[in-house]
Structure formats: C-alpha cells, structure tokens
Amino acid sequence: MTFEELGLEPNTLKAIAEMGYTTPTPIQEQAIGLIQMGRDVMGIAQTGTGKTASYTLPMIDILSNGRARARMPRSLILAPTRELAAQVSENFEQYGKYHKLSMALLIGGESFGDQERALDRGVDVLIATPGRMMDLFGRGRILLSDVKVLVIDEADRMLDMGFIPDVEKILGWLPPLRQTLLFSATMAPEIKRLADKFLSNPKLVSVAPPASPAELVTQGIVVVEARAKRDALRGLLKSQDVANAFIFCNRKRDVAVVYRSLERHGFSAGQLHGDMPQSMRTETLDAFRKGDIKMLVCSDVAARGLDIADVSHVFNFDVPSHAEDYVHRIGRTGRAGREGCAFTIATPEDGRYVAAIQKLIGRDIPLIHLDGTETLPLKDGDVAPSGRNRGGRGRSPKAKTKPEVRNEPKTETGIEAPVKSQTEAETKPEITVAPAAKAEPRARTERSPSPRSAERETSGRRNGRKGRTPQPADEIEEMQHGDNVLAFGDHTPSFLLRDPFAK
Ligand code: AMP
C-alpha cells in the first residue's frame, strides 16, 4: 500500500515524500483510513511503529478545512510527557508544512504567557500534558467546547504516571460529540475501562511492537574515563564489522569534536547537528544514504525524524541523560527485521543514567571490555530525576549496578560480553567495564564532555528553546573535566562567586 492509496491530501503527500517515507507502516495502513472516516480508534501500538504519524497525518487533512476561534482549539492531543508532546508538535510541523494549521504546545518548562498568547489567537491543534491542561482550564483560560478530535497518546504511560484521573477530568470538559483516538502500548484493564467509557463504537487496531531492542539489537556498554572515550570509540569501531553507523553525542559541540577525531584517524565520517544549513544537512544525509560516508556523528535533535532503515550500528559516545533517548537512539538500528548493534561508552559517573536506562528497557545492558584494557566500575547513584522514566514523577530508586570484572566469552559481535544467567540478571545488574584506553594526545579542540554538562545541554533542549533555569546546584559544581581541559568552560569556580566582603 502507498500513502497515495490512503487518500491523503497532495500537500500532505508532498511533506511525507520530503521526509523520505515511501510506504505506510502497518499502524498507518490500518488507522489512517478509519480516522479519515471519523471513527473512534483504539490503537495498540508502541513507540517506533509510526503511531504518531498514523494520527497526525489524517488529522492534518481533517483540520485543513475550517478555522479556529480564539481560545477554542479544534483538536486536543494529550501526551504523558513534555518530550512526547514536543515530538508530536514536531510531527505536525513536518507533515503539516504545506498547510496553514496553527498549533500550541502546552507543556511545563515553557512560559504560560507565550502559550496563552498562541491560544488567544486560536489554534487548530493543542498539544498538552494533562497537568498543564488542568492548570490552564482551571484558570478559565481555555474553552474546550470546539474540540472535534481528541487524541490520548501513550495512555499506558499516563497510567504508570498516575495521570488517568486528570485525563478523565479533562475528558469530562470536552463535547460528547467528537472523535476520540486512544493509543497505548498495551491494553491494560484500566486502559480498556477508559476506552469503554470514553470511546464510541471504537475500531481496534493493533500492531506488533517494533523490533524490540532486546530481540534484534545486540547491546553492550563499555566504561572508561572521560578522556579515553574517543579511544574507546575507535576500539569499538575497529572491533566491529561496521557497514554504517550513527554515533550519538549529547552535546552539539561534541559532535564536531568526535567527527574531527574520526576523520583524523582515517574513518569515513560525516556530522549532523542542528546549526548546519539545510543544504549541507541534505548533502551529508545523501552521502550517508549512498554509503559515501560510513559514520554519521550526530546529536539527538539532528537525528530526529531521520528515516534510514539500514543502519548496522549505533554508538552512544555519551550515555544519554534521558533514558528514552537511549531507546530512540538504538532504535535506529535493528529496523525492519534486520539485526543491529548498539554500543554505549560510559564513564564511571554515568552509573545512575545507565541504571535508569536499564530500568526503562527492563534488562541489563551487557558489559563488554575491549581487549587489553582495564575495566572500570560505574559509580552508584540515584536514577536521573528526569521525570521521563517509566515509573513516575518522583525519584526513581537507587541504581543497583554493581561493578564486577569477569572472564567473558566472545560474542558474535566480536566483543567480549558477560553471559548472565536469568537469576543474575534479575537480581544483580552488573556493570563490568571496559578499556581504560590510552587517551589521545591532547588537542585544544578535543575536550571530553563532563556528564554533568552533558546533562545540562540535554535538559536545556528538553525544556524548550529558552533552556532550563539554572539551579544553584548546577551553577557551582565539582569540576569533572579530563586532564586535557584548557579552560574553565561552563564551570564557574565557587571562589569567583563568593562575595569577598561578606562576613
Ligand atoms: P513513532 O512510532 O511515531 O514514535 O515513530 C517512530 C519513527 O518512525 C519516527 O522517527 C518517524 O519519523 C518514523 N516513521 C513514521 N512513519 C514512517 C514511515 N511511513 N516510514 C518510515 N519511517 C516512519
């Protein structure tokens, strides 16, 4: 089946073609037609199946007729996290680029003022997290009586996060005559109850989970000092039969650093980051698609929305500080039934982030070590309080990672990986580690990122363009730079902040 056969508008088709999508995914094949017909839909589909486009594409067509009135959105999308909400709005921007739909994103971390001004002008699409929606409605700033289409995305996560009572309240404010689309990865009894209560004669569409990382992607993690990360990356690249690879960095500027390092060492590499002009971005992507460039160093933002099906490897040069980014990153390999490999380079300080990832994916990432290298332990720590991890708003439990060096058999990836029994994996997540590889010669341009600053960068992006308001604890922090640091960089030493005249 093609997108044309689904009967989408020419302008929507044009935007889809520009995204590089050639065929609809199974959820899109099933859901788009039903949504166009105005049916309520209960979609059982996980992230990675193309579920977001399965509702945004027909919604764009539906909403392209008609006009929004001030403070009365014509459609409402509820998403459990601001990251998902932001992703949905990106989808609307990308697929709706040839339509004139207006949109507002109502999420924490953005100023109420901007969002309210957008609403005052009238929006076709309002994307919100339940909490923010409750706030705004409670203050009488919005009317929901004109909402014709409601989407509840990732309902199972809303359930995990305790948002269902809020969602039910919001549903009570909507007009009964509307189209409702409910998406969830699972049909938990509570989700079924919600569907029975709020959907009218819904059509159930269900697709298999996307190639789960556990099944198709061989994962591994090495732990080295920050200054040895580039060395570790080269070690990994050489140990692998890499057809092509995405190499993810947490920070934009490290994309350039890693890219230059790879080039200097003779690897076929390109880079992709948010500041590149579109023409250069397109050129780089074409070269990567054609195989002229084998490795693409990129940031999460730059890689978002890229659709390249055949990628043999993903390397995380940094452990993402938001566990879900890990899933998105490694989901770039092992696509369409193919096998893939995803390797992560961690520093000992990344313990809590690794623990958060393992918690999210529900399994240990095997520790690997590169030949002839010393292993380092990951430090224990609290799971990142990002609020994005499955399990809720609060702080997650302490990481249980426990360093251990073992004799490990070879895996088919050519890297040594520990073999864990089921019991071990369940009870004692172990992070064995990797090469205390020789650091590269010091270079002015090559500064390894500190985990804290990497977190800062990601948080800034996640919290919207304006970035996160710095917390006192962020402003004065322990220096964690490698010994190749040449300046203070982002760090302000505490003695500079102290008032010399204070008693
Ligand atoms: P989602 O399940 O909505 O999180 O989508 C997962 C990824 O699939 C996103 O990166 C989309 O850009 C991509 N995607 C969505 N639809 C298609 C399609 N028809 N062909 C290829 N990639 C797609």
Short mmCIF file of C-alpha atoms and ligand atoms in Angstrom, two decimals:
data_model
loop_
_atom_site.label_atom_id
_atom_site.label_comp_id
_atom_site.label_asym_id
_atom_site.label_seq_id
_atom_site.Cartn_x
_atom_site.Cartn_y
_atom_site.Cartn_z
CA MET A 1 0.00 0.00 0.00
CA THR A 2 1.15 3.54 -0.70
CA PHE A 3 0.39 6.84 1.03
CA GLU A 4 -1.43 7.93 -2.15
CA GLU A 5 -3.74 4.93 -1.83
CA LEU A 6 -4.60 6.04 1.70
CA GLY A 7 -6.17 9.11 0.16
CA LEU A 8 -4.10 11.74 1.90
CA GLU A 9 -4.09 15.26 0.51
CA PRO A 10 -1.46 16.21 -2.11
CA ASN A 11 0.16 18.68 0.27
CA THR A 12 0.42 16.08 2.99
CA LEU A 13 1.83 13.59 0.49
CA LYS A 14 4.43 16.12 -0.56
CA ALA A 15 5.56 16.60 3.03
CA ILE A 16 5.68 12.83 3.60
CA ALA A 17 7.79 12.37 0.47
CA GLU A 18 10.19 15.02 1.74
CA MET A 19 10.54 13.10 4.97
CA GLY A 20 11.72 10.17 2.86
CA TYR A 21 8.87 7.84 3.83
CA THR A 22 7.95 5.58 0.97
CA THR A 23 5.41 3.21 2.48
CA PRO A 24 2.99 3.49 5.38
CA THR A 25 3.77 1.41 8.45
CA PRO A 26 1.19 -1.23 9.49
CA ILE A 27 -0.43 1.08 12.08
CA GLN A 28 -0.64 3.84 9.47
CA GLU A 29 -2.20 1.44 6.95
CA GLN A 30 -4.84 0.46 9.46
CA ALA A 31 -5.56 3.69 11.29
CA ILE A 32 -5.37 6.46 8.69
CA GLY A 33 -8.46 5.37 6.72
CA LEU A 34 -10.52 4.89 9.88
CA ILE A 35 -9.58 8.30 11.24
CA GLN A 36 -10.41 9.92 7.91
CA MET A 37 -13.86 8.30 8.16
CA GLY A 38 -14.36 9.91 11.55
CA ARG A 39 -14.26 6.65 13.53
CA ASP A 40 -13.05 6.41 17.11
CA VAL A 41 -9.90 4.33 17.21
CA MET A 42 -8.25 2.31 19.95
CA GLY A 43 -4.71 1.79 18.72
CA ILE A 44 -2.42 -0.71 20.37
CA ALA A 45 0.97 0.38 19.13
CA GLN A 46 4.28 1.19 20.69
CA THR A 47 6.69 3.98 20.01
CA GLY A 48 8.68 3.12 16.93
CA THR A 49 5.74 1.76 14.95
CA GLY A 50 4.96 5.09 13.30
CA LYS A 51 1.89 5.59 15.50
CA THR A 52 2.33 9.35 15.79
CA ALA A 53 2.06 9.83 12.04
CA SER A 54 -0.88 7.41 11.99
CA TYR A 55 -2.98 10.07 13.69
CA THR A 56 -1.19 13.33 12.80
CA LEU A 57 -1.40 12.72 9.02
CA PRO A 58 -5.19 12.26 8.82
CA MET A 59 -5.71 15.00 11.41
CA ILE A 60 -3.85 17.46 9.21
CA ASP A 61 -6.21 16.64 6.37
CA ILE A 62 -9.29 16.84 8.59
CA LEU A 63 -8.25 20.14 10.16
CA SER A 64 -7.21 21.75 6.90
CA ASN A 65 -10.87 22.67 6.41
CA GLY A 66 -12.21 25.18 8.85
CA ARG A 67 -10.85 27.85 11.12
CA ALA A 68 -10.01 28.01 14.78
CA ARG A 69 -11.64 30.54 17.07
CA ALA A 70 -9.87 32.35 19.87
CA ARG A 71 -9.29 30.17 22.92
CA MET A 72 -11.21 27.31 21.34
CA PRO A 73 -8.85 24.67 20.00
CA ARG A 74 -10.27 22.39 17.32
CA SER A 75 -8.33 19.36 18.40
CA LEU A 76 -6.56 18.27 21.55
CA ILE A 77 -3.71 15.84 21.94
CA LEU A 78 -2.82 14.68 25.42
CA ALA A 79 0.64 13.26 25.88
CA PRO A 80 2.14 11.99 29.14
CA THR A 81 5.44 13.84 28.94
CA ARG A 82 6.53 17.14 27.57
CA GLU A 83 9.09 15.34 25.43
CA LEU A 84 6.42 13.30 23.70
CA ALA A 85 4.26 16.41 23.38
CA ALA A 86 7.18 18.23 21.77
CA GLN A 87 7.74 15.30 19.42
CA VAL A 88 4.10 15.32 18.38
CA SER A 89 4.28 19.03 17.65
CA GLU A 90 7.40 18.43 15.57
CA ASN A 91 5.47 15.85 13.60
CA PHE A 92 2.70 18.36 12.94
CA GLU A 93 5.26 20.88 11.80
CA GLN A 94 6.99 18.43 9.50
CA TYR A 95 3.92 16.77 7.96
CA GLY A 96 1.84 19.92 8.00
CA LYS A 97 4.44 22.22 6.46
CA TYR A 98 2.28 22.86 3.39
CA HIS A 99 -0.83 23.55 5.42
CA LYS A 100 -1.58 26.59 7.46
CA LEU A 101 -2.50 24.94 10.70
CA SER A 102 -1.87 26.76 13.92
CA MET A 103 -0.67 24.90 16.92
CA ALA A 104 0.04 25.45 20.59
CA LEU A 105 2.15 23.33 22.84
CA LEU A 106 1.11 23.44 26.45
CA ILE A 107 3.88 21.90 28.46
CA GLY A 108 5.87 22.59 31.58
CA GLY A 109 9.09 24.47 31.14
CA GLU A 110 7.58 26.93 28.66
CA SER A 111 6.22 30.23 29.83
CA PHE A 112 2.48 30.38 30.25
CA GLY A 113 2.45 33.78 28.58
CA ASP A 114 3.65 32.56 25.18
CA GLN A 115 1.33 29.62 25.22
CA GLU A 116 -1.67 31.67 26.22
CA ARG A 117 -0.98 34.23 23.51
CA ALA A 118 -0.99 31.45 20.95
CA LEU A 119 -4.27 30.15 22.34
CA ASP A 120 -5.78 33.63 22.29
CA ARG A 121 -5.17 33.76 18.56
CA GLY A 122 -6.97 30.44 18.13
CA VAL A 123 -5.34 27.09 17.41
CA ASP A 124 -6.22 24.12 15.27
CA VAL A 125 -4.12 21.76 17.32
CA LEU A 126 -3.47 21.96 21.03
CA ILE A 127 -0.90 19.53 22.35
CA ALA A 128 -0.68 19.31 26.11
CA THR A 129 0.39 17.30 29.07
CA PRO A 130 -2.53 16.58 31.42
CA GLY A 131 -1.14 18.64 34.32
CA ARG A 132 -0.62 21.78 32.28
CA MET A 133 -4.01 21.36 30.66
CA MET A 134 -5.67 21.14 34.07
CA ASP A 135 -3.89 24.32 35.19
CA LEU A 136 -4.97 26.33 32.22
CA PHE A 137 -8.54 25.12 32.18
CA GLY A 138 -8.79 25.68 35.92
CA ARG A 139 -7.83 29.32 35.38
CA GLY A 140 -10.58 29.71 32.83
CA ARG A 141 -8.14 30.47 30.03
CA ILE A 142 -9.44 27.97 27.56
CA LEU A 143 -12.68 26.57 26.21
CA LEU A 144 -12.83 23.01 25.05
CA SER A 145 -16.30 23.09 23.55
CA ASP A 146 -14.99 23.24 19.98
CA VAL A 147 -12.72 20.19 20.20
CA LYS A 148 -13.66 17.85 17.38
CA VAL A 149 -10.78 15.41 17.65
CA LEU A 150 -9.18 14.19 20.85
CA VAL A 151 -6.06 12.05 20.95
CA ILE A 152 -4.78 10.38 24.09
CA ASP A 153 -1.30 9.19 23.27
CA GLU A 154 0.67 6.63 25.25
CA ALA A 155 -2.21 6.01 27.61
CA ASP A 156 -0.30 3.20 29.31
CA ARG A 157 2.39 5.64 30.33
CA MET A 158 -0.22 8.04 31.61
CA LEU A 159 -1.45 5.17 33.72
CA ASP A 160 2.07 4.47 35.01
CA MET A 161 2.49 8.11 35.85
CA GLY A 162 -0.80 8.42 37.67
CA PHE A 163 -2.39 10.79 35.13
CA ILE A 164 -5.56 8.85 34.42
CA PRO A 165 -7.74 10.75 36.95
CA ASP A 166 -6.60 14.04 35.33
CA VAL A 167 -7.33 12.65 31.88
CA GLU A 168 -10.80 11.61 32.95
CA LYS A 169 -11.47 15.09 34.28
CA ILE A 170 -10.31 16.67 31.02
CA LEU A 171 -12.49 14.26 29.04
CA GLY A 172 -15.43 15.46 31.07
CA TRP A 173 -14.86 19.02 29.79
CA LEU A 174 -14.98 18.01 26.15
CA PRO A 175 -18.08 17.96 23.99
CA PRO A 176 -19.58 14.47 23.77
CA LEU A 177 -19.79 14.73 20.01
CA ARG A 178 -16.20 14.31 19.00
CA GLN A 179 -13.78 11.81 17.54
CA THR A 180 -11.55 10.09 20.08
CA LEU A 181 -8.31 8.29 19.33
CA LEU A 182 -6.66 6.38 22.14
CA PHE A 183 -3.17 4.97 21.72
CA SER A 184 -1.47 2.66 24.14
CA ALA A 185 1.32 0.12 24.01
CA THR A 186 -0.76 -2.37 25.96
CA MET A 187 -4.40 -2.99 26.69
CA ALA A 188 -4.18 -2.98 30.46
CA PRO A 189 -7.55 -3.39 32.22
CA GLU A 190 -7.53 0.28 33.20
CA ILE A 191 -6.94 1.32 29.57
CA LYS A 192 -9.78 -0.94 28.47
CA ARG A 193 -12.01 0.70 31.07
CA LEU A 194 -11.05 4.12 29.74
CA ALA A 195 -11.77 3.05 26.18
CA ASP A 196 -15.14 1.57 27.15
CA LYS A 197 -16.09 4.75 28.96
CA PHE A 198 -14.93 7.39 26.53
CA LEU A 199 -14.78 5.91 23.06
CA SER A 200 -17.82 5.47 20.95
CA ASN A 201 -18.02 2.27 18.94
CA PRO A 202 -14.24 2.28 18.52
CA LYS A 203 -12.35 0.29 15.97
CA LEU A 204 -9.47 -1.62 17.49
CA VAL A 205 -6.23 -1.57 15.54
CA SER A 206 -3.25 -3.37 16.87
CA VAL A 207 0.25 -3.86 15.56
CA ALA A 208 3.17 -5.90 16.76
CA PRO A 209 5.73 -3.99 18.79
CA PRO A 210 8.57 -2.66 16.69
CA ALA A 211 11.65 -4.79 16.56
CA SER A 212 12.38 -4.66 20.22
CA PRO A 213 15.91 -3.71 21.12
CA ALA A 214 16.10 -6.88 23.18
CA GLU A 215 15.45 -9.10 20.23
CA LEU A 216 17.18 -7.56 17.28
CA VAL A 217 19.80 -5.26 18.66
CA THR A 218 22.91 -6.59 20.32
CA GLN A 219 23.69 -4.12 23.06
CA GLY A 220 26.79 -3.52 25.08
CA ILE A 221 28.39 -0.93 27.26
CA VAL A 222 32.00 -0.06 27.93
CA VAL A 223 33.08 2.13 30.80
CA VAL A 224 36.15 4.31 30.51
CA GLU A 225 37.47 7.59 31.81
CA ALA A 226 36.05 10.61 30.00
CA ARG A 227 39.38 11.33 28.35
CA ALA A 228 39.57 7.82 26.93
CA LYS A 229 36.21 7.91 25.21
CA ARG A 230 37.47 8.66 21.71
CA ASP A 231 40.00 5.91 22.05
CA ALA A 232 37.24 3.54 23.18
CA LEU A 233 35.11 4.59 20.23
CA ARG A 234 37.89 3.77 17.81
CA GLY A 235 38.45 0.45 19.59
CA LEU A 236 34.78 -0.39 19.20
CA LEU A 237 34.69 0.70 15.58
CA LYS A 238 37.70 -1.45 14.76
CA SER A 239 36.33 -4.47 16.62
CA GLN A 240 33.12 -4.38 14.65
CA ASP A 241 32.11 -5.07 11.12
CA VAL A 242 30.51 -1.67 10.70
CA ALA A 243 28.57 -1.23 7.47
CA ASN A 244 27.33 2.16 8.59
CA ALA A 245 26.69 3.79 11.93
CA PHE A 246 25.11 6.61 13.82
CA ILE A 247 27.35 7.95 16.56
CA PHE A 248 25.39 9.96 19.10
CA CYS A 249 26.76 12.73 21.26
CA ASN A 250 24.80 14.51 23.97
CA ARG A 251 26.13 17.90 23.04
CA LYS A 252 26.16 19.71 19.75
CA ARG A 253 29.73 20.84 20.10
CA ASP A 254 30.97 17.34 20.81
CA VAL A 255 29.50 16.24 17.50
CA ALA A 256 32.14 18.36 15.78
CA VAL A 257 34.87 17.18 18.14
CA VAL A 258 34.14 13.49 17.63
CA TYR A 259 33.71 13.98 13.90
CA ARG A 260 37.10 15.66 13.57
CA SER A 261 38.72 12.99 15.72
CA LEU A 262 37.35 10.22 13.50
CA GLU A 263 38.39 11.99 10.33
CA ARG A 264 41.89 12.48 11.68
CA HIS A 265 42.12 8.79 12.39
CA GLY A 266 41.09 7.92 8.86
CA PHE A 267 37.46 6.91 9.41
CA SER A 268 34.85 7.76 6.81
CA ALA A 269 32.69 10.13 8.80
CA GLY A 270 30.23 12.99 8.50
CA GLN A 271 28.47 15.15 11.05
CA LEU A 272 24.94 16.34 11.57
CA HIS A 273 23.91 18.95 14.08
CA GLY A 274 21.17 21.49 14.50
CA ASP A 275 23.21 24.50 13.40
CA MET A 276 24.03 23.20 9.95
CA PRO A 277 22.40 24.85 6.95
CA GLN A 278 19.73 22.68 5.37
CA SER A 279 21.70 22.26 2.14
CA MET A 280 24.69 20.83 3.98
CA ARG A 281 22.46 18.62 6.05
CA THR A 282 20.79 17.20 2.94
CA GLU A 283 24.15 16.69 1.27
CA THR A 284 25.55 14.82 4.29
CA LEU A 285 22.47 12.66 4.57
CA ASP A 286 22.59 11.78 0.88
CA ALA A 287 26.23 10.81 1.22
CA PHE A 288 25.38 8.64 4.22
CA ARG A 289 22.45 7.02 2.45
CA LYS A 290 24.60 6.26 -0.60
CA GLY A 291 27.36 4.83 1.57
CA ASP A 292 29.89 7.51 0.66
CA ILE A 293 30.10 8.28 4.38
CA LYS A 294 30.03 5.32 6.72
CA MET A 295 29.62 7.04 10.05
CA LEU A 296 27.39 9.90 10.94
CA VAL A 297 28.16 11.72 14.16
CA CYS A 298 25.01 13.45 15.34
CA SER A 299 23.02 14.93 18.18
CA ASP A 300 19.61 13.62 19.21
CA VAL A 301 17.88 16.66 17.82
CA ALA A 302 19.63 16.47 14.46
CA ALA A 303 18.84 12.78 14.09
CA ARG A 304 15.20 13.11 14.98
CA GLY A 305 12.88 12.31 12.13
CA LEU A 306 15.65 10.79 10.01
CA ASP A 307 14.46 7.67 8.39
CA ILE A 308 17.32 5.47 7.32
CA ALA A 309 16.27 1.86 7.57
CA ASP A 310 19.52 0.06 7.04
CA VAL A 311 21.95 1.04 9.77
CA SER A 312 24.22 -1.68 11.12
CA HIS A 313 25.46 0.07 14.26
CA VAL A 314 24.62 2.76 16.75
CA PHE A 315 27.30 4.06 19.07
CA ASN A 316 26.47 6.27 22.00
CA PHE A 317 29.55 8.36 22.53
CA ASP A 318 27.77 9.65 25.63
CA VAL A 319 25.21 7.92 27.80
CA PRO A 320 22.02 9.90 27.22
CA SER A 321 20.84 11.53 30.40
CA HIS A 322 17.25 10.81 29.49
CA ALA A 323 16.66 7.09 29.33
CA GLU A 324 14.17 7.37 26.50
CA ASP A 325 16.76 8.92 24.25
CA TYR A 326 18.65 5.65 24.56
CA VAL A 327 15.68 3.75 23.19
CA HIS A 328 15.27 6.25 20.35
CA ARG A 329 18.94 6.11 19.52
CA ILE A 330 19.31 2.36 19.44
CA GLY A 331 16.02 2.09 17.59
CA ARG A 332 17.88 3.46 14.57
CA THR A 333 19.45 0.08 14.06
CA GLY A 334 17.75 -3.32 14.01
CA ARG A 335 14.98 -1.88 11.88
CA ALA A 336 12.67 -3.72 9.55
CA GLY A 337 13.60 -7.13 10.89
CA ARG A 338 17.34 -6.68 10.42
CA GLU A 339 19.86 -7.23 13.16
CA GLY A 340 21.80 -4.36 14.59
CA CYS A 341 24.32 -3.49 17.26
CA ALA A 342 24.27 -0.66 19.74
CA PHE A 343 27.24 0.12 21.92
CA THR A 344 27.45 2.75 24.57
CA ILE A 345 30.51 4.40 26.00
CA ALA A 346 30.04 5.36 29.62
CA THR A 347 32.23 6.96 32.24
CA PRO A 348 32.12 5.76 35.85
CA GLU A 349 29.99 8.81 36.72
CA ASP A 350 27.25 7.64 34.34
CA GLY A 351 26.10 4.91 36.74
CA ARG A 352 22.76 6.49 37.51
CA TYR A 353 21.96 7.13 33.88
CA VAL A 354 22.83 3.58 32.93
CA ALA A 355 20.65 2.34 35.79
CA ALA A 356 17.76 4.48 34.53
CA ILE A 357 18.15 3.08 31.03
CA GLN A 358 18.25 -0.49 32.27
CA LYS A 359 15.16 0.17 34.32
CA LEU A 360 13.36 1.58 31.31
CA ILE A 361 14.28 -1.23 28.93
CA GLY A 362 13.74 -3.81 31.64
CA ARG A 363 17.05 -5.54 31.25
CA ASP A 364 20.76 -5.23 31.80
CA ILE A 365 22.98 -3.97 29.07
CA PRO A 366 25.84 -6.43 28.95
CA LEU A 367 29.18 -5.05 29.95
CA ILE A 368 31.87 -5.51 27.43
CA HIS A 369 35.53 -4.87 27.52
CA LEU A 370 37.90 -4.25 24.74
CA ASP A 371 40.99 -6.40 24.50
CA GLY A 372 43.91 -5.37 26.63
CA THR A 373 42.07 -2.76 28.61
CA GLU A 374 41.41 -2.34 32.25
CA THR A 375 37.80 -2.34 33.38
CA LEU A 376 36.32 0.48 35.43
CA PRO A 377 33.35 0.36 37.73
CA LEU A 378 30.30 2.51 37.26
CA LYS A 379 29.56 4.56 40.30
CA ASP A 380 26.27 4.04 42.02
CA GLY A 381 23.90 6.93 42.06
CA ASP A 382 20.33 7.98 42.05
CA VAL A 383 18.46 7.34 38.87
CA ALA A 384 18.26 10.58 36.92
CA PRO A 385 15.29 12.54 38.23
CA SER A 386 14.26 13.45 34.73
CA GLY A 387 10.63 12.54 35.27
CA ARG A 388 10.69 10.85 31.91
CA ASN A 389 11.38 7.41 33.08
CA ARG A 390 8.64 4.91 33.36
CA GLY A 391 7.62 4.84 36.91
CA GLY A 392 6.56 8.33 37.62
CA ARG A 393 7.12 11.81 38.62
CA GLY A 394 9.21 11.15 41.67
CA ARG A 395 12.74 9.99 42.03
CA SER A 396 13.46 6.51 40.93
CA PRO A 397 15.07 4.01 43.23
CA LYS A 398 18.80 3.84 43.62
CA ALA A 399 20.75 2.21 40.89
CA LYS A 400 21.69 -1.27 41.82
CA THR A 401 24.58 -1.55 39.44
CA LYS A 402 27.46 -3.40 40.91
CA PRO A 403 30.84 -3.42 39.26
CA GLU A 404 32.37 -6.73 38.63
CA VAL A 405 35.17 -7.89 36.41
CA ARG A 406 34.70 -11.24 34.86
CA ASN A 407 36.21 -13.56 32.34
CA GLU A 408 33.94 -13.29 29.44
CA PRO A 409 33.37 -15.40 26.37
CA LYS A 410 33.36 -13.88 22.90
CA THR A 411 30.05 -12.90 21.43
CA GLU A 412 29.21 -12.96 17.80
CA THR A 413 29.83 -9.23 17.73
CA GLY A 414 33.49 -9.90 18.22
CA ILE A 415 33.48 -8.16 21.57
CA GLU A 416 33.68 -9.91 24.84
CA ALA A 417 30.48 -9.82 26.74
CA PRO A 418 29.44 -11.32 30.01
CA VAL A 419 26.99 -14.13 29.96
CA LYS A 420 24.40 -13.74 32.64
CA SER A 421 22.02 -16.27 33.95
CA GLN A 422 18.42 -15.21 34.24
CA THR A 423 18.72 -15.07 38.02
CA GLU A 424 21.79 -12.92 37.92
CA ALA A 425 20.20 -10.53 35.50
CA GLU A 426 17.17 -10.18 37.68
CA THR A 427 18.83 -9.83 40.99
CA LYS A 428 22.20 -8.29 40.42
CA PRO A 429 22.58 -5.99 37.47
CA GLU A 430 26.26 -5.90 36.82
CA ILE A 431 28.20 -3.34 35.04
CA THR A 432 31.52 -4.70 34.11
CA VAL A 433 33.60 -2.29 32.23
CA ALA A 434 35.95 -1.54 29.52
CA PRO A 435 39.09 -0.09 28.29
CA ALA A 436 40.99 2.34 30.33
CA ALA A 437 42.27 3.02 26.91
CA LYS A 438 45.16 5.29 26.30
CA ALA A 439 43.98 8.85 25.95
CA GLU A 440 44.52 10.60 22.67
CA PRO A 441 47.17 13.24 22.53
CA ARG A 442 45.81 16.42 23.98
CA ALA A 443 44.28 18.72 21.49
CA ARG A 444 42.85 22.09 22.03
CA THR A 445 39.62 21.25 20.29
CA GLU A 446 39.02 17.91 21.90
CA ARG A 447 37.53 18.22 25.30
CA SER A 448 35.63 15.32 26.64
CA PRO A 449 32.24 16.21 27.99
CA SER A 450 31.60 16.03 31.67
CA PRO A 451 28.47 14.04 32.44
CA ARG A 452 27.06 16.99 34.32
CA SER A 453 27.48 19.39 31.47
CA ALA A 454 26.08 16.83 29.06
CA GLU A 455 23.03 16.66 31.25
CA ARG A 456 22.79 20.43 31.24
CA GLU A 457 22.78 20.58 27.48
CA THR A 458 20.14 17.91 27.09
CA SER A 459 17.96 19.41 29.78
CA GLY A 460 18.16 22.76 28.09
CA ARG A 461 16.90 21.36 24.86
CA ARG A 462 14.23 19.30 26.53
CA ASN A 463 12.92 22.24 28.39
CA GLY A 464 12.38 24.30 25.34
CA ARG A 465 14.36 26.84 23.43
CA LYS A 466 14.96 29.04 26.35
CA GLY A 467 16.63 26.24 28.30
CA ARG A 468 16.26 25.30 31.89
CA THR A 469 16.61 27.85 34.59
CA PRO A 470 19.91 27.02 36.23
CA GLN A 471 19.55 25.58 39.69
CA PRO A 472 22.02 26.64 42.36
CA ALA A 473 23.42 23.13 42.45
CA ASP A 474 24.16 23.39 38.72
CA GLU A 475 25.94 26.64 38.96
CA ILE A 476 28.59 25.59 41.40
CA GLU A 477 29.62 22.11 40.75
CA GLU A 478 32.51 19.85 41.17
CA MET A 479 34.90 20.01 38.25
CA GLN A 480 34.84 16.81 36.31
CA HIS A 481 36.92 17.69 33.30
CA GLY A 482 39.54 15.38 31.95
CA ASP A 483 43.11 16.49 32.35
CA ASN A 484 43.10 17.85 28.80
CA VAL A 485 40.92 20.75 29.87
CA LEU A 486 42.39 24.07 28.90
CA ALA A 487 39.88 26.43 30.38
CA PHE A 488 37.06 26.56 32.84
CA GLY A 489 34.50 26.22 30.05
CA ASP A 490 30.99 26.30 31.50
CA HIS A 491 32.26 25.91 35.01
CA THR A 492 32.40 28.84 37.36
CA PRO A 493 34.68 28.10 40.26
CA SER A 494 32.94 28.76 43.53
CA PHE A 495 35.62 31.20 44.75
CA LEU A 496 34.68 33.54 41.91
CA LEU A 497 31.09 33.59 43.07
CA ARG A 498 31.86 34.31 46.68
CA ASP A 499 31.46 37.86 47.91
CA PRO A 500 34.92 38.71 49.29
CA PHE A 501 33.38 41.33 51.61
CA ALA A 502 30.72 39.09 53.02
CA LYS A 503 31.20 38.36 56.68
P1 AMP B 1 6.63 6.77 16.33
O1 AMP B 1 6.20 5.34 16.49
O2 AMP B 1 5.50 7.66 16.00
O3 AMP B 1 7.44 7.22 17.51
O4 AMP B 1 7.60 6.84 15.04
C1 AMP B 1 8.85 6.23 15.02
C2 AMP B 1 9.70 6.74 13.89
O5 AMP B 1 9.23 6.25 12.64
C3 AMP B 1 9.76 8.24 13.76
O6 AMP B 1 11.12 8.59 13.73
C4 AMP B 1 9.12 8.55 12.45
O7 AMP B 1 9.79 9.62 11.82
C5 AMP B 1 9.31 7.27 11.66
N1 AMP B 1 8.22 6.99 10.70
C6 AMP B 1 6.92 7.26 10.84
N2 AMP B 1 6.25 6.83 9.75
C7 AMP B 1 7.14 6.29 8.92
C8 AMP B 1 7.05 5.66 7.64
N3 AMP B 1 5.91 5.51 6.99
N4 AMP B 1 8.18 5.22 7.07
C9 AMP B 1 9.34 5.34 7.72
N5 AMP B 1 9.51 5.92 8.94
C10 AMP B 1 8.41 6.38 9.53
#
